[in-house]
Amino acid sequence: MTRRLLLSASIALACCSAFAQSHYPDKPIKLVVPYAPGGSADIAARLISDAWAKALGGTLYIENKAGAGGNLGVDFVAKSEPDGYTLGLQTVSLAINPGLTPKMPYDTLKDLAPIGMVATSQHVLVVNNNFPAKNVADLVAMAKAKPAQLNYGSAGGGSTLHMSAELFKAVAGVSILHIPYRGGGPALIDTISGQVDMSFPVLAAAAPHIQAGKLRPLGVTGSKRSPLMPNVPTIAESGVPKYAFETWFMVFAPAKTPQAVIDKLNASLRKTLDTPAVKERMAKDGFDALPSTVAEAKGRLEQELPMWTQLIKERGITAE
């Protein structure tokens, strides 16, 4: 009798779970962005949220939970109920932060379930108008002739502006002093004024200043030229052949979220990112839509985690 009762209970539980998943979503979905409003992750989330909700047949709202370089919001998602109603959207910092933070509040690979890639965005190496170098090759030659005498501004230790520059230094084999700021805006302003020699801002943030003639672009960081600045070469084609850096954006859920829910979220996200109107809106803000499978998103995270951890360790990079 006891075995029959246990078996009946198990069947009932499985049926209830299957019913809940087939009717998913039947309440609003929270998409957590682990940064303050206005940043690139927040913009990416808002560019897709309405169309994604429509493709899902439900409602989706964004909640900003900033702090600890993005770890606070990601940890909130990791510890949420794995029912598909609390999701997160994070940048490449998902792969960078474990190398920067000695005691992570969550295990990136064990506590999170990737849903899919959203987009990539490029950065651009810019200098002030009085800076002597006219291209990346000139800059590298200057940096090698004057080790640690040139400097660059970033949005702070561990930011994508910081990491894109450190990767540049590693690949180009140069020593350039890091000047951290509290945000990308102040670093950009001081690059314009000449307080720092250069910076690696997000392309969309730098574009208005470049168009106004206040900054000189030497190269974009991605593997191909940007439609926003088709005349600006990549850093790779302008002097550092093996260099490439893009900020990517990924959506994820807590680990143990049912696979059926993950698959539905992925399919609807890919449909959203393949929509011409969404692609066009993203492109205008400097994003390249990047629909992917769950496996592709997971593979990218697994590939880049050790890469960034190794670079951070080798170069003694800290989040301070």
Short mmCIF file of C-alpha atoms in Angstrom, two decimals:
data_model
loop_
_atom_site.label_atom_id
_atom_site.label_comp_id
_atom_site.label_asym_id
_atom_site.label_seq_id
_atom_site.Cartn_x
_atom_site.Cartn_y
_atom_site.Cartn_z
CA MET A 1 0.00 0.00 0.00
CA THR A 2 2.81 2.43 0.92
CA ARG A 3 4.58 1.76 -2.39
CA ARG A 4 1.35 2.38 -4.31
CA LEU A 5 0.82 5.67 -2.50
CA LEU A 6 4.40 6.78 -3.21
CA LEU A 7 4.06 5.78 -6.86
CA SER A 8 0.75 7.63 -7.18
CA ALA A 9 2.23 10.73 -5.57
CA SER A 10 5.23 10.63 -7.92
CA ILE A 11 2.98 10.31 -10.98
CA ALA A 12 0.78 13.16 -9.76
CA LEU A 13 3.80 15.37 -9.15
CA ALA A 14 5.21 14.63 -12.61
CA CYS A 15 1.84 15.36 -14.22
CA CYS A 16 1.53 18.65 -12.34
CA SER A 17 5.05 19.62 -13.38
CA ALA A 18 4.36 18.77 -17.03
CA PHE A 19 1.09 20.71 -16.91
CA ALA A 20 2.82 23.75 -15.43
CA GLN A 21 5.53 23.65 -18.08
CA SER A 22 3.03 23.28 -20.94
CA HIS A 23 1.21 26.40 -19.70
CA TYR A 24 4.45 28.37 -19.17
CA PRO A 25 4.46 31.29 -18.79
CA ASP A 26 1.27 31.93 -16.84
CA LYS A 27 2.61 34.84 -14.76
CA PRO A 28 5.08 37.71 -15.35
CA ILE A 29 8.75 36.86 -15.89
CA LYS A 30 11.41 38.93 -14.12
CA LEU A 31 14.55 39.68 -16.16
CA VAL A 32 17.30 40.79 -13.77
CA VAL A 33 19.96 43.16 -15.10
CA PRO A 34 22.86 43.29 -12.60
CA TYR A 35 23.70 46.93 -13.32
CA ALA A 36 22.08 50.34 -12.97
CA PRO A 37 19.71 51.59 -15.69
CA GLY A 38 21.34 53.14 -18.74
CA GLY A 39 24.31 50.80 -19.14
CA SER A 40 24.84 48.50 -22.12
CA ALA A 41 23.30 45.43 -20.41
CA ASP A 42 20.23 47.45 -19.45
CA ILE A 43 19.90 48.82 -23.00
CA ALA A 44 20.22 45.32 -24.49
CA ALA A 45 17.52 44.01 -22.14
CA ARG A 46 15.12 46.82 -23.02
CA LEU A 47 15.73 46.37 -26.75
CA ILE A 48 14.49 42.78 -26.64
CA SER A 49 12.07 42.64 -23.69
CA ASP A 50 8.79 43.60 -25.41
CA ALA A 51 9.36 41.50 -28.51
CA TRP A 52 10.57 38.54 -26.44
CA ALA A 53 7.50 38.70 -24.19
CA LYS A 54 5.30 38.70 -27.29
CA ALA A 55 7.12 35.69 -28.74
CA LEU A 56 6.72 33.88 -25.41
CA GLY A 57 3.05 34.75 -25.14
CA GLY A 58 3.47 36.32 -21.71
CA THR A 59 4.72 39.41 -19.92
CA LEU A 60 8.28 40.27 -18.97
CA TYR A 61 9.62 43.08 -16.85
CA ILE A 62 13.16 44.27 -16.11
CA GLU A 63 14.54 44.65 -12.61
CA ASN A 64 17.92 46.32 -12.05
CA LYS A 65 19.98 44.86 -9.19
CA ALA A 66 23.37 46.58 -9.30
CA GLY A 67 26.35 45.88 -7.08
CA ALA A 68 29.63 43.98 -6.75
CA GLY A 69 30.50 44.33 -10.43
CA GLY A 70 27.36 42.48 -11.46
CA ASN A 71 27.76 39.61 -8.98
CA LEU A 72 24.91 40.79 -6.74
CA GLY A 73 22.23 40.51 -9.42
CA VAL A 74 23.59 37.26 -10.86
CA ASP A 75 23.69 35.71 -7.38
CA PHE A 76 20.05 36.73 -6.89
CA VAL A 77 19.11 34.80 -10.02
CA ALA A 78 21.28 31.81 -9.07
CA LYS A 79 19.45 31.50 -5.74
CA SER A 80 15.95 32.05 -7.15
CA GLU A 81 13.33 29.37 -7.65
CA PRO A 82 14.25 27.42 -10.82
CA ASP A 83 10.81 27.77 -12.37
CA GLY A 84 11.57 30.03 -15.33
CA TYR A 85 10.10 33.18 -13.77
CA THR A 86 13.40 34.75 -12.69
CA LEU A 87 16.02 35.15 -15.41
CA GLY A 88 19.20 37.20 -15.75
CA LEU A 89 20.99 39.07 -18.51
CA GLN A 90 24.72 39.59 -18.02
CA THR A 91 27.67 40.64 -20.15
CA VAL A 92 31.02 38.94 -20.76
CA SER A 93 31.63 39.77 -17.08
CA LEU A 94 29.89 36.45 -16.43
CA ALA A 95 33.14 34.85 -17.61
CA ILE A 96 35.48 37.55 -16.26
CA ASN A 97 34.28 38.00 -12.67
CA PRO A 98 35.24 34.56 -11.30
CA GLY A 99 38.88 35.36 -12.07
CA LEU A 100 38.63 38.75 -10.38
CA THR A 101 36.70 37.77 -7.26
CA PRO A 102 38.47 35.48 -4.74
CA LYS A 103 35.21 34.41 -3.07
CA MET A 104 32.38 34.23 -5.58
CA PRO A 105 28.88 33.96 -4.06
CA TYR A 106 27.87 31.45 -6.75
CA ASP A 107 29.46 28.89 -9.06
CA THR A 108 29.03 30.15 -12.62
CA LEU A 109 28.88 26.74 -14.30
CA LYS A 110 27.04 24.83 -11.56
CA ASP A 111 24.49 27.40 -10.38
CA LEU A 112 23.42 28.93 -13.70
CA ALA A 113 21.72 27.50 -16.78
CA PRO A 114 22.51 29.41 -20.01
CA ILE A 115 19.46 30.10 -22.17
CA GLY A 116 21.05 31.82 -25.14
CA MET A 117 23.24 34.59 -26.46
CA VAL A 118 21.59 37.95 -27.12
CA ALA A 119 24.12 40.16 -28.90
CA THR A 120 27.66 41.43 -29.09
CA SER A 121 28.89 45.02 -29.04
CA GLN A 122 32.25 46.45 -29.85
CA HIS A 123 34.53 48.88 -28.11
CA VAL A 124 36.77 51.37 -29.88
CA LEU A 125 40.31 52.52 -29.11
CA VAL A 126 40.19 56.33 -29.05
CA VAL A 127 42.79 59.00 -28.37
CA ASN A 128 42.56 62.74 -27.85
CA ASN A 129 43.19 64.97 -30.86
CA ASN A 130 46.64 66.04 -29.70
CA PHE A 131 47.92 62.48 -29.34
CA PRO A 132 50.80 61.89 -31.81
CA ALA A 133 49.88 58.38 -32.99
CA LYS A 134 47.67 58.34 -36.08
CA ASN A 135 47.00 54.60 -36.12
CA VAL A 136 47.35 51.49 -33.96
CA ALA A 137 50.78 50.58 -35.37
CA ASP A 138 52.08 54.03 -34.38
CA LEU A 139 50.61 53.66 -30.91
CA VAL A 140 52.23 50.26 -30.37
CA ALA A 141 55.60 51.65 -31.50
CA MET A 142 55.23 54.59 -29.07
CA ALA A 143 54.26 52.29 -26.19
CA LYS A 144 57.26 50.03 -26.80
CA ALA A 145 59.58 53.03 -26.95
CA LYS A 146 58.12 54.45 -23.72
CA PRO A 147 57.13 51.53 -21.44
CA ALA A 148 54.56 52.51 -18.78
CA GLN A 149 54.69 56.17 -19.81
CA LEU A 150 51.46 56.17 -21.78
CA ASN A 151 48.15 55.67 -19.95
CA TYR A 152 44.53 54.74 -20.55
CA GLY A 153 41.32 55.42 -18.66
CA SER A 154 38.71 52.78 -17.86
CA ALA A 155 35.33 52.51 -16.15
CA GLY A 156 37.01 50.85 -13.16
CA GLY A 157 38.87 47.68 -12.29
CA GLY A 158 37.32 44.62 -13.91
CA SER A 159 35.09 46.60 -16.29
CA THR A 160 34.93 45.61 -19.95
CA LEU A 161 36.79 48.84 -20.77
CA HIS A 162 39.57 47.68 -18.45
CA MET A 163 39.67 44.11 -19.74
CA SER A 164 39.61 45.08 -23.42
CA ALA A 165 42.65 47.30 -22.77
CA GLU A 166 44.49 44.64 -20.76
CA LEU A 167 43.92 42.11 -23.53
CA PHE A 168 45.29 44.67 -26.00
CA LYS A 169 48.40 45.14 -23.86
CA ALA A 170 48.93 41.38 -23.59
CA VAL A 171 48.52 40.69 -27.31
CA ALA A 172 50.51 43.75 -28.46
CA GLY A 173 53.22 43.18 -25.86
CA VAL A 174 53.16 46.72 -24.49
CA SER A 175 53.07 48.33 -21.05
CA ILE A 176 50.47 51.11 -20.66
CA LEU A 177 49.41 52.50 -17.27
CA HIS A 178 45.83 51.90 -16.15
CA ILE A 179 43.88 54.86 -14.72
CA PRO A 180 40.56 53.60 -13.27
CA TYR A 181 37.52 55.90 -13.07
CA ARG A 182 34.09 55.54 -11.53
CA GLY A 183 32.36 54.83 -14.81
CA GLY A 184 33.02 55.04 -18.52
CA GLY A 185 31.71 58.61 -18.87
CA PRO A 186 34.41 60.28 -16.75
CA ALA A 187 37.12 58.24 -18.50
CA LEU A 188 35.80 59.37 -21.87
CA ILE A 189 35.68 63.04 -20.80
CA ASP A 190 39.28 62.90 -19.58
CA THR A 191 40.36 61.27 -22.85
CA ILE A 192 38.79 64.17 -24.74
CA SER A 193 40.54 66.73 -22.52
CA GLY A 194 43.88 64.93 -22.68
CA GLN A 195 44.06 64.02 -18.99
CA VAL A 196 44.60 60.44 -20.20
CA ASP A 197 46.07 59.41 -23.53
CA MET A 198 43.47 56.87 -24.60
CA SER A 199 40.52 54.70 -23.60
CA PHE A 200 38.49 51.76 -24.91
CA PRO A 201 34.85 52.93 -24.57
CA VAL A 202 31.79 51.12 -25.88
CA LEU A 203 31.36 52.07 -29.53
CA ALA A 204 27.88 53.54 -29.09
CA ALA A 205 29.07 55.79 -26.22
CA ALA A 206 32.06 57.08 -28.19
CA ALA A 207 30.28 57.59 -31.53
CA PRO A 208 28.80 61.07 -30.83
CA HIS A 209 32.19 62.40 -29.65
CA ILE A 210 33.96 60.93 -32.67
CA GLN A 211 31.37 62.38 -35.05
CA ALA A 212 31.78 65.77 -33.35
CA GLY A 213 35.53 65.62 -33.90
CA LYS A 214 36.37 65.52 -30.19
CA LEU A 215 38.02 62.08 -30.30
CA ARG A 216 40.12 60.25 -32.88
CA PRO A 217 39.33 56.53 -33.36
CA LEU A 218 42.30 54.28 -34.07
CA GLY A 219 40.50 50.95 -34.30
CA VAL A 220 37.43 48.99 -33.25
CA THR A 221 37.99 45.99 -31.02
CA GLY A 222 35.86 43.37 -32.79
CA SER A 223 36.78 40.83 -35.45
CA LYS A 224 35.08 42.91 -38.16
CA ARG A 225 34.39 46.57 -38.84
CA SER A 226 31.29 48.13 -37.35
CA PRO A 227 28.41 49.46 -39.48
CA LEU A 228 28.38 52.47 -37.13
CA MET A 229 31.91 53.36 -38.24
CA PRO A 230 32.68 51.50 -41.47
CA ASN A 231 35.75 53.62 -42.18
CA VAL A 232 37.44 52.77 -38.88
CA PRO A 233 39.61 49.63 -39.19
CA THR A 234 39.70 46.86 -36.65
CA ILE A 235 42.65 46.85 -34.28
CA ALA A 236 43.63 43.51 -35.81
CA GLU A 237 43.94 44.93 -39.33
CA SER A 238 45.59 48.11 -38.06
CA GLY A 239 48.60 46.74 -36.23
CA VAL A 240 47.77 43.95 -33.73
CA PRO A 241 46.72 40.97 -35.90
CA LYS A 242 45.72 38.54 -33.13
CA TYR A 243 43.61 40.98 -31.11
CA ALA A 244 39.79 40.79 -30.86
CA PHE A 245 37.44 41.77 -28.06
CA GLU A 246 33.67 42.01 -28.01
CA THR A 247 31.31 42.46 -25.10
CA TRP A 248 28.71 39.72 -25.38
CA PHE A 249 25.36 39.47 -23.64
CA MET A 250 23.79 36.24 -22.42
CA VAL A 251 20.47 35.31 -20.82
CA PHE A 252 20.44 32.62 -18.15
CA ALA A 253 18.24 30.97 -15.52
CA PRO A 254 18.93 29.27 -12.19
CA ALA A 255 20.36 25.77 -12.49
CA LYS A 256 17.76 22.97 -12.34
CA THR A 257 15.24 25.01 -14.34
CA PRO A 258 13.26 22.38 -16.32
CA GLN A 259 14.76 21.72 -19.75
CA ALA A 260 11.36 22.19 -21.40
CA VAL A 261 11.25 25.74 -20.01
CA ILE A 262 14.84 26.45 -21.09
CA ASP A 263 14.07 25.20 -24.59
CA LYS A 264 10.93 27.35 -24.86
CA LEU A 265 12.82 30.41 -23.67
CA ASN A 266 15.63 29.76 -26.14
CA ALA A 267 13.30 29.21 -29.11
CA SER A 268 11.35 32.40 -28.39
CA LEU A 269 14.57 34.38 -27.84
CA ARG A 270 16.00 33.21 -31.15
CA LYS A 271 12.76 34.10 -32.90
CA THR A 272 12.94 37.57 -31.33
CA LEU A 273 16.54 38.15 -32.38
CA ASP A 274 15.78 37.05 -35.95
CA THR A 275 13.07 39.71 -36.27
CA PRO A 276 14.21 42.43 -38.73
CA ALA A 277 12.77 45.25 -36.59
CA VAL A 278 14.65 44.04 -33.49
CA LYS A 279 17.88 43.60 -35.46
CA GLU A 280 17.55 47.13 -36.84
CA ARG A 281 16.90 48.69 -33.41
CA MET A 282 19.87 46.85 -31.95
CA ALA A 283 22.18 47.86 -34.79
CA LYS A 284 21.33 51.54 -34.30
CA ASP A 285 22.54 51.24 -30.70
CA GLY A 286 25.74 49.45 -31.68
CA PHE A 287 24.64 45.86 -31.00
CA ASP A 288 24.89 42.88 -33.34
CA ALA A 289 22.07 40.42 -32.65
CA LEU A 290 23.47 36.96 -31.90
CA PRO A 291 20.82 34.23 -31.72
CA SER A 292 22.26 30.93 -30.51
CA THR A 293 21.35 27.49 -29.26
CA VAL A 294 21.57 26.65 -25.57
CA ALA A 295 24.64 24.52 -26.29
CA GLU A 296 26.38 27.38 -28.12
CA ALA A 297 25.79 29.77 -25.21
CA LYS A 298 27.02 27.22 -22.69
CA GLY A 299 30.05 26.46 -24.86
CA ARG A 300 31.05 30.11 -25.08
CA LEU A 301 30.88 30.47 -21.31
CA GLU A 302 32.90 27.29 -20.75
CA GLN A 303 35.52 28.43 -23.28
CA GLU A 304 35.98 31.99 -22.01
CA LEU A 305 35.97 31.34 -18.25
CA PRO A 306 39.43 29.72 -18.18
CA MET A 307 40.78 32.17 -20.78
CA TRP A 308 39.93 35.24 -18.68
CA THR A 309 40.99 33.57 -15.44
CA GLN A 310 44.40 32.83 -16.93
CA LEU A 311 44.84 36.39 -18.30
CA ILE A 312 43.80 37.95 -14.99
CA LYS A 313 46.21 35.73 -13.07
CA GLU A 314 49.14 36.26 -15.44
CA ARG A 315 48.79 40.04 -15.45
CA GLY A 316 47.91 40.44 -11.78
CA ILE A 317 44.65 42.22 -12.60
CA THR A 318 42.35 43.09 -9.71
CA ALA A 319 38.88 44.64 -9.46
CA GLU A 320 40.21 47.40 -7.19
#
